[in-house]
Short mmCIF file of C-alpha atoms in Angstrom, two decimals:
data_model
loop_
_atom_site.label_atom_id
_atom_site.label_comp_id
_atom_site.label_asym_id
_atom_site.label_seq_id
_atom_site.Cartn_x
_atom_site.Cartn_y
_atom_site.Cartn_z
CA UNK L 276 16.96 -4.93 5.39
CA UNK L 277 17.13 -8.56 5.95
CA UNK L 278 14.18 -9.36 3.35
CA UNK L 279 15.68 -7.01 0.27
CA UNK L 280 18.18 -5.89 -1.59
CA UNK L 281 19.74 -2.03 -0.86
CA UNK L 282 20.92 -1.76 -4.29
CA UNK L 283 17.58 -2.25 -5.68
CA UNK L 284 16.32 1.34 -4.98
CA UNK L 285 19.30 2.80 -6.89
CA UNK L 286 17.77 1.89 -10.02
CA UNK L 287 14.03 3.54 -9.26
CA UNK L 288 13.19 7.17 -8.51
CA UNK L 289 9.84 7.47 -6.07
CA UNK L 290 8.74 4.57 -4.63
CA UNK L 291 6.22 2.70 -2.24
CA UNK L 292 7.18 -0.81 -0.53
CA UNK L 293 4.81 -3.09 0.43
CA UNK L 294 6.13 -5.68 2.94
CA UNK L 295 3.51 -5.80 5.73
CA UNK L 296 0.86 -7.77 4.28
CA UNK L 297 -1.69 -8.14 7.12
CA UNK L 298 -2.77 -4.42 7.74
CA UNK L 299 -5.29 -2.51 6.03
CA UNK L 300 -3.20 0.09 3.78
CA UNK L 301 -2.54 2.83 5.51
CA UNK L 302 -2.61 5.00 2.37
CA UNK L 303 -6.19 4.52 1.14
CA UNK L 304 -7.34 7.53 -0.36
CA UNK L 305 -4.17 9.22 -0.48
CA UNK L 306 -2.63 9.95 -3.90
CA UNK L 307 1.53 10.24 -3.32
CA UNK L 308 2.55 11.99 -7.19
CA UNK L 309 5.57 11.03 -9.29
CA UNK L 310 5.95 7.36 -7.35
CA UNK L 311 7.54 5.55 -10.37
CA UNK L 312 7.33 2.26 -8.80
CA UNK L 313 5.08 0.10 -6.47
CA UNK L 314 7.36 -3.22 -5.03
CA UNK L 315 5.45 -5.56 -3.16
CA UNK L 316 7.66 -8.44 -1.24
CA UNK L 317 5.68 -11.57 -0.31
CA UNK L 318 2.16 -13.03 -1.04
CA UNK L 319 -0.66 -10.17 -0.94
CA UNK L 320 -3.72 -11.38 1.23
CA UNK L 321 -5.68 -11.71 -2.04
CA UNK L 322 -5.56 -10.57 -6.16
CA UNK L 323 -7.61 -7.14 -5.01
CA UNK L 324 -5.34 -5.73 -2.86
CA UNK L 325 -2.41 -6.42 -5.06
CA UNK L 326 -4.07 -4.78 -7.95
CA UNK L 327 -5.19 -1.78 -5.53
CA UNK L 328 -1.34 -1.80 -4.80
CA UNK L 329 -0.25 -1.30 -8.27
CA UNK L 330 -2.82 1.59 -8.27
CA UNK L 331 -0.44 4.03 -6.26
CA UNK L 332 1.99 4.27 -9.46
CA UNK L 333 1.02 5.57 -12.82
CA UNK L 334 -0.81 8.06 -11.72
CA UNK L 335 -2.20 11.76 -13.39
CA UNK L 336 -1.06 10.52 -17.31
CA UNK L 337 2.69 9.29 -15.76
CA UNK L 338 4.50 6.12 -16.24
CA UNK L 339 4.77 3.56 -13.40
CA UNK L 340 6.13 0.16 -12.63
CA UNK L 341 5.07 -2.57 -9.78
CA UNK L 342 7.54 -5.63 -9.04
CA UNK L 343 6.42 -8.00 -7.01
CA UNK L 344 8.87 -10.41 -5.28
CA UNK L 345 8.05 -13.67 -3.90
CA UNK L 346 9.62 -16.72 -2.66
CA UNK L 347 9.69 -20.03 -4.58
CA UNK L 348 7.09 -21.03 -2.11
CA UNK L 349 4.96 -18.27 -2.57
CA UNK L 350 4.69 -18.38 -6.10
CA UNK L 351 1.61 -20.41 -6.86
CA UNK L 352 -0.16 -16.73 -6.33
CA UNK L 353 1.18 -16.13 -9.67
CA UNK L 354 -2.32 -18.51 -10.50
CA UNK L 355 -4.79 -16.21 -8.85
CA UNK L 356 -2.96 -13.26 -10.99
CA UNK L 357 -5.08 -14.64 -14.69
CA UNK L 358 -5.69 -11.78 -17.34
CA UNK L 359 -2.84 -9.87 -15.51
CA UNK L 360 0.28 -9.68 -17.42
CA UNK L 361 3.04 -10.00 -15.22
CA UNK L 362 6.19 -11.33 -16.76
CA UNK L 363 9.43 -12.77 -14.69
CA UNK L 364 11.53 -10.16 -14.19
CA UNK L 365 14.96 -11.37 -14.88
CA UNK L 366 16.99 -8.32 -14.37
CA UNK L 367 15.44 -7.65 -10.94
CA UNK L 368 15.79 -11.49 -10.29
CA UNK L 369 19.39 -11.32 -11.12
CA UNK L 370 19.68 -7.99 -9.27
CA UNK L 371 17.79 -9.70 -5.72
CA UNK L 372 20.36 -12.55 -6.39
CA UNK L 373 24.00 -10.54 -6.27
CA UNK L 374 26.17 -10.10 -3.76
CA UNK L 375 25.37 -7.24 -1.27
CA UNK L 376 27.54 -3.90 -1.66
CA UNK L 377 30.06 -4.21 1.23
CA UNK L 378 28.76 -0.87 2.94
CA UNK L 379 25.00 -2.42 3.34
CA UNK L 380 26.24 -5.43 4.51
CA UNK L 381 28.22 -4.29 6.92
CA UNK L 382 25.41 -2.36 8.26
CA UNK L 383 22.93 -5.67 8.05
CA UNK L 384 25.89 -7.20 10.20
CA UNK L 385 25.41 -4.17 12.78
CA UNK L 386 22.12 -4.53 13.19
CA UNK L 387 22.46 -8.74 13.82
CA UNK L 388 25.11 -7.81 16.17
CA UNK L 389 23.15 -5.86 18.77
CA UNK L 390 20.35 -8.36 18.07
CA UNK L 391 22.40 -11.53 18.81
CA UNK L 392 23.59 -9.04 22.01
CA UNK L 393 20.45 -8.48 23.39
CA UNK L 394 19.28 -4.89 21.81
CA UNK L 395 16.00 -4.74 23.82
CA UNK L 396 14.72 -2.88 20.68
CA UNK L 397 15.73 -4.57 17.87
CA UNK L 398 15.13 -8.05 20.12
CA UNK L 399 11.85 -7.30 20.65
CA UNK L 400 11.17 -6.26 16.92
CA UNK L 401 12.24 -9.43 15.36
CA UNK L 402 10.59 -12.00 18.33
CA UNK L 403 7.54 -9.90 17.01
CA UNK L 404 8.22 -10.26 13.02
CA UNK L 405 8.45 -14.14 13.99
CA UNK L 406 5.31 -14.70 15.41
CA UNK L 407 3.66 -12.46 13.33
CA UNK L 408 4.84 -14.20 10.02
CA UNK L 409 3.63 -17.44 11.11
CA UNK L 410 0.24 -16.06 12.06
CA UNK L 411 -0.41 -14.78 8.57
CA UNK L 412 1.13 -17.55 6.77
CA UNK L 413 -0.41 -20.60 8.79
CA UNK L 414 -3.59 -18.59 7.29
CA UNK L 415 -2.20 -18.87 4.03
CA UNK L 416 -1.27 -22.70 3.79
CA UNK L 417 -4.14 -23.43 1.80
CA UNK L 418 -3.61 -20.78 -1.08
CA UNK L 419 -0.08 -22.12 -1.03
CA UNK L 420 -0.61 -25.68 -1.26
CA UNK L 421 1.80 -26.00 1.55
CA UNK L 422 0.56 -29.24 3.12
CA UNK L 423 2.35 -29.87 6.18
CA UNK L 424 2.97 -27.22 9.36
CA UNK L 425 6.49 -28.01 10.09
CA UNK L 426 7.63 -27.02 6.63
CA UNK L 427 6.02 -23.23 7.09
CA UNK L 428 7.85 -23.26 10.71
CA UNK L 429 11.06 -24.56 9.22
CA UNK L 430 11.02 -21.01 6.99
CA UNK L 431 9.86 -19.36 9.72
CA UNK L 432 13.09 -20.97 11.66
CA UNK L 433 15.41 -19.64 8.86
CA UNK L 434 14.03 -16.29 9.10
CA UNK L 435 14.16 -15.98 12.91
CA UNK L 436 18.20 -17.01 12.18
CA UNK L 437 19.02 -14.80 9.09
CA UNK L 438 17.24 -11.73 11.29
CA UNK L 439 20.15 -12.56 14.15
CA UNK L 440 18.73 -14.20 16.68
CA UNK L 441 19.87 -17.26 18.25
CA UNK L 442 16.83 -19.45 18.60
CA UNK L 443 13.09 -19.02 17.13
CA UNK L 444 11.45 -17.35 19.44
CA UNK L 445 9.08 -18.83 22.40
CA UNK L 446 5.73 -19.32 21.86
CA UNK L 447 3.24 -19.77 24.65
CA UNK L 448 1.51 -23.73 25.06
CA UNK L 449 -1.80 -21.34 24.88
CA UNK L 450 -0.82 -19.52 22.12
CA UNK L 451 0.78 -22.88 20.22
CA UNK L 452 -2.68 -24.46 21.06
CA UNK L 453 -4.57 -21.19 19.56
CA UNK L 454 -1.93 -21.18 16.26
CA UNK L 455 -3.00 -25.02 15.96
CA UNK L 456 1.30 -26.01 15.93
CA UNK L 457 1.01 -28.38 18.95
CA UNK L 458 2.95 -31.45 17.94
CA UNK L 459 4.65 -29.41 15.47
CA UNK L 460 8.30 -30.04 15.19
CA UNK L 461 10.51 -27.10 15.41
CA UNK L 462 8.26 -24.85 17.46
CA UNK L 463 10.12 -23.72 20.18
CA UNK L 464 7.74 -23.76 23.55
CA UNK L 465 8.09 -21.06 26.55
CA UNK L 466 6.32 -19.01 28.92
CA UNK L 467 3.08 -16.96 28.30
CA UNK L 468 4.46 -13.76 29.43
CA UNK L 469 7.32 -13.65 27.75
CA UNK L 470 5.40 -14.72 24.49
CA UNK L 471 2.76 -12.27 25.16
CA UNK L 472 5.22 -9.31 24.97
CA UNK L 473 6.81 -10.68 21.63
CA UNK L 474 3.43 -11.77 19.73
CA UNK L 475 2.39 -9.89 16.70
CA UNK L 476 -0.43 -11.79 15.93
CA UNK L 477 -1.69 -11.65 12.61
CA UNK L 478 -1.19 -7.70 12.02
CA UNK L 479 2.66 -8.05 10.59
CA UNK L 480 4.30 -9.99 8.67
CA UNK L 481 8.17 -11.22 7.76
CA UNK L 482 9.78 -12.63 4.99
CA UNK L 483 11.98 -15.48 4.99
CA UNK L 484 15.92 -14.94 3.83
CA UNK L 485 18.68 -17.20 2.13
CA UNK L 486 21.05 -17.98 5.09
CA UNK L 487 23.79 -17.12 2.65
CA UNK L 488 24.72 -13.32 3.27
CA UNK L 489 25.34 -12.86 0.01
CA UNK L 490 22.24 -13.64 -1.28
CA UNK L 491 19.48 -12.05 1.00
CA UNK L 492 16.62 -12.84 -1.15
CA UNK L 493 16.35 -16.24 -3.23
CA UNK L 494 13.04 -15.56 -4.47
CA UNK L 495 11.96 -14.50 -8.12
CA UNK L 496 10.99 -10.87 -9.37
CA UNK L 497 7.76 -10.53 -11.26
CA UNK L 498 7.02 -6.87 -13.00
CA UNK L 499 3.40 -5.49 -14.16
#
């Protein structure tokens, strides 16, 4: 809940999200009828498997739609996308920008709560989602033109804070040496075991939030 908005799925009927981008999809082969939309949040691993994506919708002579929401940051993926018509959104864009609906904030702010007060769970969970976004997106730099390290660990920061917890997350010297971040500024350096039980390698993935409540997702919505 911390990477989109709850009242976007009052506007859509059947739908998949996408917001793991590291695992093979889990639904290859299997047609799901009537989904009426396909929403994808963050960059896809490459132009195929957001165009096998879009595939789930539209299905049997029906009507779909696919949005796909990125971060300013993310955008230059928009460039691999040629001969694709996928237009900016601005009613989705707007929607991602408004203030949350009191009752799904308040439940956001439940589920920071027990992570700020230690929910083993929950804890756990979002140590994980850190490490594993920075995994997948220090293996993204490239596509992203994203030059230096300590920006992508600055977002990574942001999104360790907007998901409750106090302080990024640990991260082994052996796994910091492995993730090529020694020297990096902001990487916050602990012990191996308790980094071990936290890292999700490359096989997850997180998105990074606005630390304004009220605006949980700053980036843009595309539409195919």
């Amino acid at each position: 809940v911390t990477f989109s908005h709850p009242c976007l799925f009052t506007y859509i009927h059947t739908y998949i999200l996408y917001k793991d981008l590291t695992q093979r999809d889990f639904m290859a082969g299997v047609d799901y009828p009537n989904v009426s939309h396909v929403i994808q949040f963050g960059l896809p691993e490459s132009r195929e498997q957001y165009i096998h994506r879009l595939g789930r919708t539209g299905r049997g002579g029906t009507e779909g739609k696919g949005w796909l929401v990125l971060s300013e940051w993310e955008s230059l993926f928009l460039q691999e996308l040629k001969g694709v018509q996928i237009p900016v959104n601005n009613e989705l864009r707007d929607l991602l920008s408004s203030p949350i609906q009191t009752e799904s904030l308040e439940l956001i702010d439940e589920v920071r709560r027990r992570i700020r007060s230690g929910d083993a769970v929950l804890s756990k969970s979002a140590k994980t989602a850190y490490q594993a976004f920075l995994g997948y997106y220090l293996g993204q730099m490239k596509r992203m033109q994203m030059k230096r390290k300590e920006t992508l660990v600055d977002i990574a920061n942001n999104f360790a804070d907007s998901a409750g917890l106090y302080e990024p997350p640990t991260i082994s010297k052996m796994l910091i040496g492995k993730m090529g971040l020694k020297g990096v500024a902001g990487v916050n350096v602990g012990s191996g075991m308790e980094s071990r039980e936290s890292h999700g390698g490359r096989n997850g993935r997180g998105h990074s939030s606005n630390n304004d409540r009220s605006r949980p997702n700053s980036g843009r919505g595309y539409q195919r």
